[in-house]
mmCIF file of C-alpha atoms in Angstrom:
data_model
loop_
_atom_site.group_PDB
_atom_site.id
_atom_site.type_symbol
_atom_site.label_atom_id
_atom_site.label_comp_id
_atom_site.label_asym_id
_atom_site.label_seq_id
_atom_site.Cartn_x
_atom_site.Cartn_y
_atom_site.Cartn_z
ATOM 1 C CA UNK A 10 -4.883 26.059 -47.834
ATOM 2 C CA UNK A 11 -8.115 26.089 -46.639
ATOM 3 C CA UNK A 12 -9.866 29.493 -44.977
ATOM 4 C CA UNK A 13 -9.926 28.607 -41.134
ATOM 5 C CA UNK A 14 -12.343 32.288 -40.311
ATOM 6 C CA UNK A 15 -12.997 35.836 -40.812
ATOM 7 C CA UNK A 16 -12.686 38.503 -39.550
ATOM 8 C CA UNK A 17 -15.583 41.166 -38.423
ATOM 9 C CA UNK A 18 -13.684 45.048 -38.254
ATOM 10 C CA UNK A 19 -14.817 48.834 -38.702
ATOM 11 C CA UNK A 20 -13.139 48.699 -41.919
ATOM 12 C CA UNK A 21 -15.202 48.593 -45.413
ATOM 13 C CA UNK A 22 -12.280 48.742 -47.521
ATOM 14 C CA UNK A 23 -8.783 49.125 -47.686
ATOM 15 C CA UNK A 24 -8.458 52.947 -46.763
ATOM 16 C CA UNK A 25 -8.283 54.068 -43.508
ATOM 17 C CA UNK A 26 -6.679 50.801 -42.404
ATOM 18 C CA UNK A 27 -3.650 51.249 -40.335
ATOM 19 C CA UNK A 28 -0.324 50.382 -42.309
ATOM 20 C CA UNK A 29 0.692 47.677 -39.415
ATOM 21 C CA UNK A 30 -1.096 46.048 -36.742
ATOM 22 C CA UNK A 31 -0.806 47.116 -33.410
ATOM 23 C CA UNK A 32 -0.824 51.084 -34.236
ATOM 24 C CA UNK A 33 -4.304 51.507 -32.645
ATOM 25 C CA UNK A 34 -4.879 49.484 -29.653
ATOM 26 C CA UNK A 35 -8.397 51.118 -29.741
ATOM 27 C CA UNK A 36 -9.364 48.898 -32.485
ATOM 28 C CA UNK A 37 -11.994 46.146 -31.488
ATOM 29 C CA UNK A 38 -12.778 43.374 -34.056
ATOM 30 C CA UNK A 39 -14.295 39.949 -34.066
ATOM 31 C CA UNK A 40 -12.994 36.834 -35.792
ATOM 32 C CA UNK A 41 -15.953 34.222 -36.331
ATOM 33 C CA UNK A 42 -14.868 30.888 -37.640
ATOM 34 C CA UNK A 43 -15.815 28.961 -40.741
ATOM 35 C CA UNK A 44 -18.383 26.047 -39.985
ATOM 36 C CA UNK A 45 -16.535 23.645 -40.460
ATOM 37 C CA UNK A 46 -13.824 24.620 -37.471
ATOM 38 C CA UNK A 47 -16.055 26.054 -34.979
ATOM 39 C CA UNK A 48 -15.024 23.508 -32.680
ATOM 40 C CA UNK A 49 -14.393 24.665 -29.064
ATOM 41 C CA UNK A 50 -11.743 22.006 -28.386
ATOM 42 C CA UNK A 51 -9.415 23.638 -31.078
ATOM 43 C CA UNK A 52 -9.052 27.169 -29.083
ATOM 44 C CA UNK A 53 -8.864 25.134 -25.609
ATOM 45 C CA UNK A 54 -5.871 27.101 -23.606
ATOM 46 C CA UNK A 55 -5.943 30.048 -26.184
ATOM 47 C CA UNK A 56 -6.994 32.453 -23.168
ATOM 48 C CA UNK A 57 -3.671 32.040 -21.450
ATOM 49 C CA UNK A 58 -1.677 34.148 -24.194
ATOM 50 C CA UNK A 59 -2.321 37.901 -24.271
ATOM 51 C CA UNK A 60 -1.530 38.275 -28.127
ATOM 52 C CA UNK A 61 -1.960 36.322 -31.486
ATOM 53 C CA UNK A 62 -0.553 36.048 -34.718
ATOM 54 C CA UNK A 63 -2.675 35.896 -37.534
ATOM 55 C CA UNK A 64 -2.089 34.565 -40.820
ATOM 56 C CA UNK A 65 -4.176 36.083 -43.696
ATOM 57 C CA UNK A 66 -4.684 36.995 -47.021
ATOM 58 C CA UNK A 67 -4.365 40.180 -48.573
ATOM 59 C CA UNK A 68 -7.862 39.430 -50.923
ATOM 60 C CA UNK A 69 -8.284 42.865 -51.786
ATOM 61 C CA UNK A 70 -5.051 43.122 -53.380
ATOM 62 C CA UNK A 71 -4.038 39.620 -55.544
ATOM 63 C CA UNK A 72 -3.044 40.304 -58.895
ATOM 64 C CA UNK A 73 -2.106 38.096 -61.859
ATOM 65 C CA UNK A 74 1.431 39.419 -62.166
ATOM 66 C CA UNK A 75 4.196 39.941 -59.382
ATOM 67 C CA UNK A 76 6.864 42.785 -58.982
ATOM 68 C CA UNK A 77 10.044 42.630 -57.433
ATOM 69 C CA UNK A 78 10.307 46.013 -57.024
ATOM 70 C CA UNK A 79 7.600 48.354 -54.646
ATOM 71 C CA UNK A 80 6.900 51.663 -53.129
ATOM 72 C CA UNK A 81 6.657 51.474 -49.728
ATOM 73 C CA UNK A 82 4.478 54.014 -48.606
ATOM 74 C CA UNK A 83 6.457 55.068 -45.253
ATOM 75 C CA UNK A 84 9.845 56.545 -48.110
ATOM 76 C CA UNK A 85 6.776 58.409 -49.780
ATOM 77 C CA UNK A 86 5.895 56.087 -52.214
ATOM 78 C CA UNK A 87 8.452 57.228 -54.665
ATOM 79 C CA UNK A 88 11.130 54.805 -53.487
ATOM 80 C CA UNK A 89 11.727 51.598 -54.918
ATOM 81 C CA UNK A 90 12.817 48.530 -52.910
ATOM 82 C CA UNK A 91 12.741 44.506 -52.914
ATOM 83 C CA UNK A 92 8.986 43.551 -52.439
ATOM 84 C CA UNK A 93 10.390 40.497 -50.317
ATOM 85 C CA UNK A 94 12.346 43.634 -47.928
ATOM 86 C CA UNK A 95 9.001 45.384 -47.431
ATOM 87 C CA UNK A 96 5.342 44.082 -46.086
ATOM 88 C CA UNK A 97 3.766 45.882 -49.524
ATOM 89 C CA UNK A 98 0.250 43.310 -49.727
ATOM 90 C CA UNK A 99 1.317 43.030 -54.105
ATOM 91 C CA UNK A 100 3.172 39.589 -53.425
ATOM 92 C CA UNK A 101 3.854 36.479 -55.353
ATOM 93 C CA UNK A 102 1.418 35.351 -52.649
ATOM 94 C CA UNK A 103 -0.554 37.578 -50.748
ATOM 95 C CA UNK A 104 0.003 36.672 -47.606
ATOM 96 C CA UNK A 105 -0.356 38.787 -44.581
ATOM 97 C CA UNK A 106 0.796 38.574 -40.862
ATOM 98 C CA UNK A 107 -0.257 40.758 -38.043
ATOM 99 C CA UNK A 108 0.158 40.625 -34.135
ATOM 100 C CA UNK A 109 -3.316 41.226 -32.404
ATOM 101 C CA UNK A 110 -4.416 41.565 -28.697
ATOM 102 C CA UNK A 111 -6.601 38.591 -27.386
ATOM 103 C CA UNK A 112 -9.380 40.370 -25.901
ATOM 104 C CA UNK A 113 -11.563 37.477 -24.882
ATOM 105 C CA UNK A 114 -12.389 34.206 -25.660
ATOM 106 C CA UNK A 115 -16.160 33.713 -26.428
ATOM 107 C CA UNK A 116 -17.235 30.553 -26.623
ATOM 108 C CA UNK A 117 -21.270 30.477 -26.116
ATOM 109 C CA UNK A 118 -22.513 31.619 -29.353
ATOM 110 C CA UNK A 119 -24.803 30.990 -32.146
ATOM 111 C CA UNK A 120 -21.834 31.759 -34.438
ATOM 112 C CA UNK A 121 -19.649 29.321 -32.797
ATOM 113 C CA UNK A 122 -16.697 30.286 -30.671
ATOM 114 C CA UNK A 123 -15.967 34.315 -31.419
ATOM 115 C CA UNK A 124 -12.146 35.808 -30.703
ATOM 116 C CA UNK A 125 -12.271 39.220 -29.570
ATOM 117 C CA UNK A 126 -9.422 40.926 -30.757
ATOM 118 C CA UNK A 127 -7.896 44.611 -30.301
ATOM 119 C CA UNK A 128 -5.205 46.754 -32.678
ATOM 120 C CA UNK A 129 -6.214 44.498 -35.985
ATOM 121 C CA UNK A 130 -5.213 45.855 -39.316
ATOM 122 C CA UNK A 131 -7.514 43.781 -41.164
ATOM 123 C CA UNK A 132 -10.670 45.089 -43.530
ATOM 124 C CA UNK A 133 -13.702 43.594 -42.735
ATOM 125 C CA UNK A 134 -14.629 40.211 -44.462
ATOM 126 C CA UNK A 135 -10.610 39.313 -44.699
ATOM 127 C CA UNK A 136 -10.313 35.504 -44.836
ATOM 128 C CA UNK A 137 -7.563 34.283 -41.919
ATOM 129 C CA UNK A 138 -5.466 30.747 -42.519
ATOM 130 C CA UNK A 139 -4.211 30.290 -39.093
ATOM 131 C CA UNK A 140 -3.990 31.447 -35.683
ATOM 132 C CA UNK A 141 -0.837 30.766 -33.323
ATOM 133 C CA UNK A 142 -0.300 32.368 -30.014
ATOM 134 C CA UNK A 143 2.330 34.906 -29.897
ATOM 135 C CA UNK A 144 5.264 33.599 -27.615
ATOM 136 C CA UNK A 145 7.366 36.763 -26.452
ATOM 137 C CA UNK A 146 10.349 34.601 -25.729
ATOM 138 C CA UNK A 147 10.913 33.467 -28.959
ATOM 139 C CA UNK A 148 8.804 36.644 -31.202
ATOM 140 C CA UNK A 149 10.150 39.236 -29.441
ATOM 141 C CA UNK A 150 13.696 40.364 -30.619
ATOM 142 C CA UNK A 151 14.454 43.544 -29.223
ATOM 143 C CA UNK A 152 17.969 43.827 -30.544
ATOM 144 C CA UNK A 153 16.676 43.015 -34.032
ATOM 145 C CA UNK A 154 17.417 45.833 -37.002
ATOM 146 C CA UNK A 155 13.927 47.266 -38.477
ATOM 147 C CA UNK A 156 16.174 48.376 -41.684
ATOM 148 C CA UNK A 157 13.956 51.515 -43.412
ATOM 149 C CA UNK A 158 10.959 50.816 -41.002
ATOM 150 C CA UNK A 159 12.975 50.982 -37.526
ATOM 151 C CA UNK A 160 11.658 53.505 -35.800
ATOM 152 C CA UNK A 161 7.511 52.990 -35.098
ATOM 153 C CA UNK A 162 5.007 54.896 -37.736
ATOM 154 C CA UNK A 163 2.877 56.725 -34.771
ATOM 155 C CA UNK A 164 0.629 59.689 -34.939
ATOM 156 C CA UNK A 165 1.247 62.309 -37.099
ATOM 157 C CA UNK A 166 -1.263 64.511 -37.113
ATOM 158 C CA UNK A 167 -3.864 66.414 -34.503
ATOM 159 C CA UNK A 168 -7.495 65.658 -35.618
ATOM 160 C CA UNK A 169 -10.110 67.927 -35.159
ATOM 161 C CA UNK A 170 -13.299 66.489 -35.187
ATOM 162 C CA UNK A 171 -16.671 68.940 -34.397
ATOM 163 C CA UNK A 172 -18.384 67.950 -31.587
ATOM 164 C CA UNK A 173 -22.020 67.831 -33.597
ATOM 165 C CA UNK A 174 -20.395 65.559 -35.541
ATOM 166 C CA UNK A 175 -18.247 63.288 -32.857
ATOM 167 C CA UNK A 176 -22.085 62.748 -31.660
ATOM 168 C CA UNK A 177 -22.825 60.327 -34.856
ATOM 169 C CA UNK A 178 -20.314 58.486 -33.847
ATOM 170 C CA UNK A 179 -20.882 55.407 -30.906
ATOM 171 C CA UNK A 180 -18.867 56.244 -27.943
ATOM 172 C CA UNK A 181 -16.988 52.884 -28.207
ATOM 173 C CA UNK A 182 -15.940 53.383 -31.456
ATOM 174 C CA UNK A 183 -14.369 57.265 -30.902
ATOM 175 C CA UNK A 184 -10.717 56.975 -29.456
ATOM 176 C CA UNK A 185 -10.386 53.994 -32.378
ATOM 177 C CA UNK A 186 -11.699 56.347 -35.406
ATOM 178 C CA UNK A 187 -9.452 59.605 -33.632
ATOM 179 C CA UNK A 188 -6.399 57.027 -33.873
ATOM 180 C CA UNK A 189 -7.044 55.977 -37.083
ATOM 181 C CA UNK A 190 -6.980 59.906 -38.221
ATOM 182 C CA UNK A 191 -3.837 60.624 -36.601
ATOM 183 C CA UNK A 192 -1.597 58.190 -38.345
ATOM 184 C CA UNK A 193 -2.784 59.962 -41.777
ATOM 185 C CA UNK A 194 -4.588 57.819 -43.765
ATOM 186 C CA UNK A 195 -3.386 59.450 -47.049
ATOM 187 C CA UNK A 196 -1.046 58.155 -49.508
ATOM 188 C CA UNK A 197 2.320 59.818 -48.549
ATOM 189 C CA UNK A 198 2.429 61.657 -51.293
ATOM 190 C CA UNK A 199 -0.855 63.669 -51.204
ATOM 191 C CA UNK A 200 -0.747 67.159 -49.856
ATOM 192 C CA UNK A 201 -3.504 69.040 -51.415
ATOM 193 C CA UNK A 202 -5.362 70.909 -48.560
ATOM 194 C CA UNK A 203 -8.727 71.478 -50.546
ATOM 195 C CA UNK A 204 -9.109 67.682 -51.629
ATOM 196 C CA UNK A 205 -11.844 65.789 -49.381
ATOM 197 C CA UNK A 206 -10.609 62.280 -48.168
ATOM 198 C CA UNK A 207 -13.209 59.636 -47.158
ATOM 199 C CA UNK A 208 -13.252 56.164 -46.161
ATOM 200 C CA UNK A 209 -15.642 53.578 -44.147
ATOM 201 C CA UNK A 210 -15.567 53.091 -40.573
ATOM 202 C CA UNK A 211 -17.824 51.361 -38.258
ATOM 203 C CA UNK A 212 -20.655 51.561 -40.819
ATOM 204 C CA UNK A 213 -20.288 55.216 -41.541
ATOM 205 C CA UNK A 214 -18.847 57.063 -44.329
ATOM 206 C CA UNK A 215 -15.676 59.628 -42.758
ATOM 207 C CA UNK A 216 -14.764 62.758 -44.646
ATOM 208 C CA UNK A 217 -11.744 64.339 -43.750
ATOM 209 C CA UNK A 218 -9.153 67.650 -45.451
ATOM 210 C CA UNK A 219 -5.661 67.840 -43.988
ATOM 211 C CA UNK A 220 -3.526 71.004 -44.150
ATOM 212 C CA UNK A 221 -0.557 71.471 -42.757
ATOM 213 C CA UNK A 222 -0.210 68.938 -39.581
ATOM 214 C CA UNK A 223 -4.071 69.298 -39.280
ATOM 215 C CA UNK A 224 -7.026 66.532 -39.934
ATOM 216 C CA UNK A 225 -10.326 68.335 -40.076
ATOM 217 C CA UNK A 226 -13.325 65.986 -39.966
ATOM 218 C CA UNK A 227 -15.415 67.805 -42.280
ATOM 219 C CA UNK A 228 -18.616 64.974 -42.644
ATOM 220 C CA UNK A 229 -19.644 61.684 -40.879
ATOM 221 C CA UNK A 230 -22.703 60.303 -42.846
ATOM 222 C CA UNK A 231 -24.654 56.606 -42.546
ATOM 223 C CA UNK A 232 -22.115 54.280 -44.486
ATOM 224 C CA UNK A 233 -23.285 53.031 -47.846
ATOM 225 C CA UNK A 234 -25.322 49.667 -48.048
#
């Protein structure tokens, strides 16, 4: 297997990345190809589909020994089930797959040819394998059983964020970081009100307390390095 591109999100690391892809439509990212395939002919007819699968690797979460059991975080993360019946990233092989909107197509650049992507639950830096249009005929299986994940994890929480500090943030980025919030970044399991949450977006540093059903935004500071 050889890694075919990257991808360029708001994410710095793992927290405060949606738990599927597709959550946040808000969500703009860039996928810049290796060298080596930043050929032009090999996306030719890409801009006729309206989504993509990716196939990635989880890189921030390989280990040296496997499970077969795991907590998946939307029964609490006290549950135990068959890693192979959840999309846990702690795998024999850490393989990932996410459906992302196609954007745009950008193909004069000094990086080579860019993807724009939208609703990408991928940290920035993660290394991609493939790329293969999504075909709703065949991918979309509207009768099929979602088992303990059926019904969609949406927003579950208002955010408040104070306008002084909404300002810090670029108006692009905004309705992306406010959907982030509302699907909770915290493990399932946390509910202290007084501890103080933070993770990177969009080169800044978010702070964030939840009580109750409430997200408070309580800093937004430049993002380290």
């Amino acid at each position: 297997m050889r890694v075919i591109a990257r991808i360029h999100s708001d994410f710095a690391a793992k927290f405060g990345v949606p738990r599927q892809s597709g959550l946040v439509d808000a969500l703009e990212a860039n996928i810049i190809f290796e060298p080596e395939f930043r050929n032009p002919d090999a996306l030719r007819g890409l801009d006729g589909f309206s989504h993509l699968w990716l196939l990635w690797i989880f890189d921030q979460a390989v280990r040296a020994q496997w499970s077969p059991t795991v907590r998946p975080p939307r029964l609490g993360g006290n549950t135990r089930l068959g890693v192979f019946a959840t999309r846990s990233p702690f795998r024999p092989n850490p393989i990932a797959l996410s459906a992302v909107a196609l954007a745009g197509v950008e193909l004069a650049s000094d990086r080579g040819p860019i993807l724009h992507v939208r609703g990408a639950d991928l940290v920035d830096g993660t290394p991609i394998l493939d790329i293969k249009p999504y075909l709703p005929y065949a991918d979309c299986l509207p009768h099929a059983s979602g088992g303990f994940a059926s019904a969609p994890a949406g927003e579950t929480l208002g955010v408040d964020i104070p306008p002084d500090l909404l300002e810090r943030v670029p108006p692009n980025r905004r309705d992306a970081l406010r959907g982030v919030l509302a699907l909770d970044p915290r493990p399932h399991y946390h509910e202290d009100p007084e501890r103080v949450y933070g993770f990177g977006f969009a080169g800044l540093e978010v702070r964030f307390t939840v009580s109750g059903s409430l997200l408070t935004v309580r800093e937004i500071l430049p993002g380290k390095g």
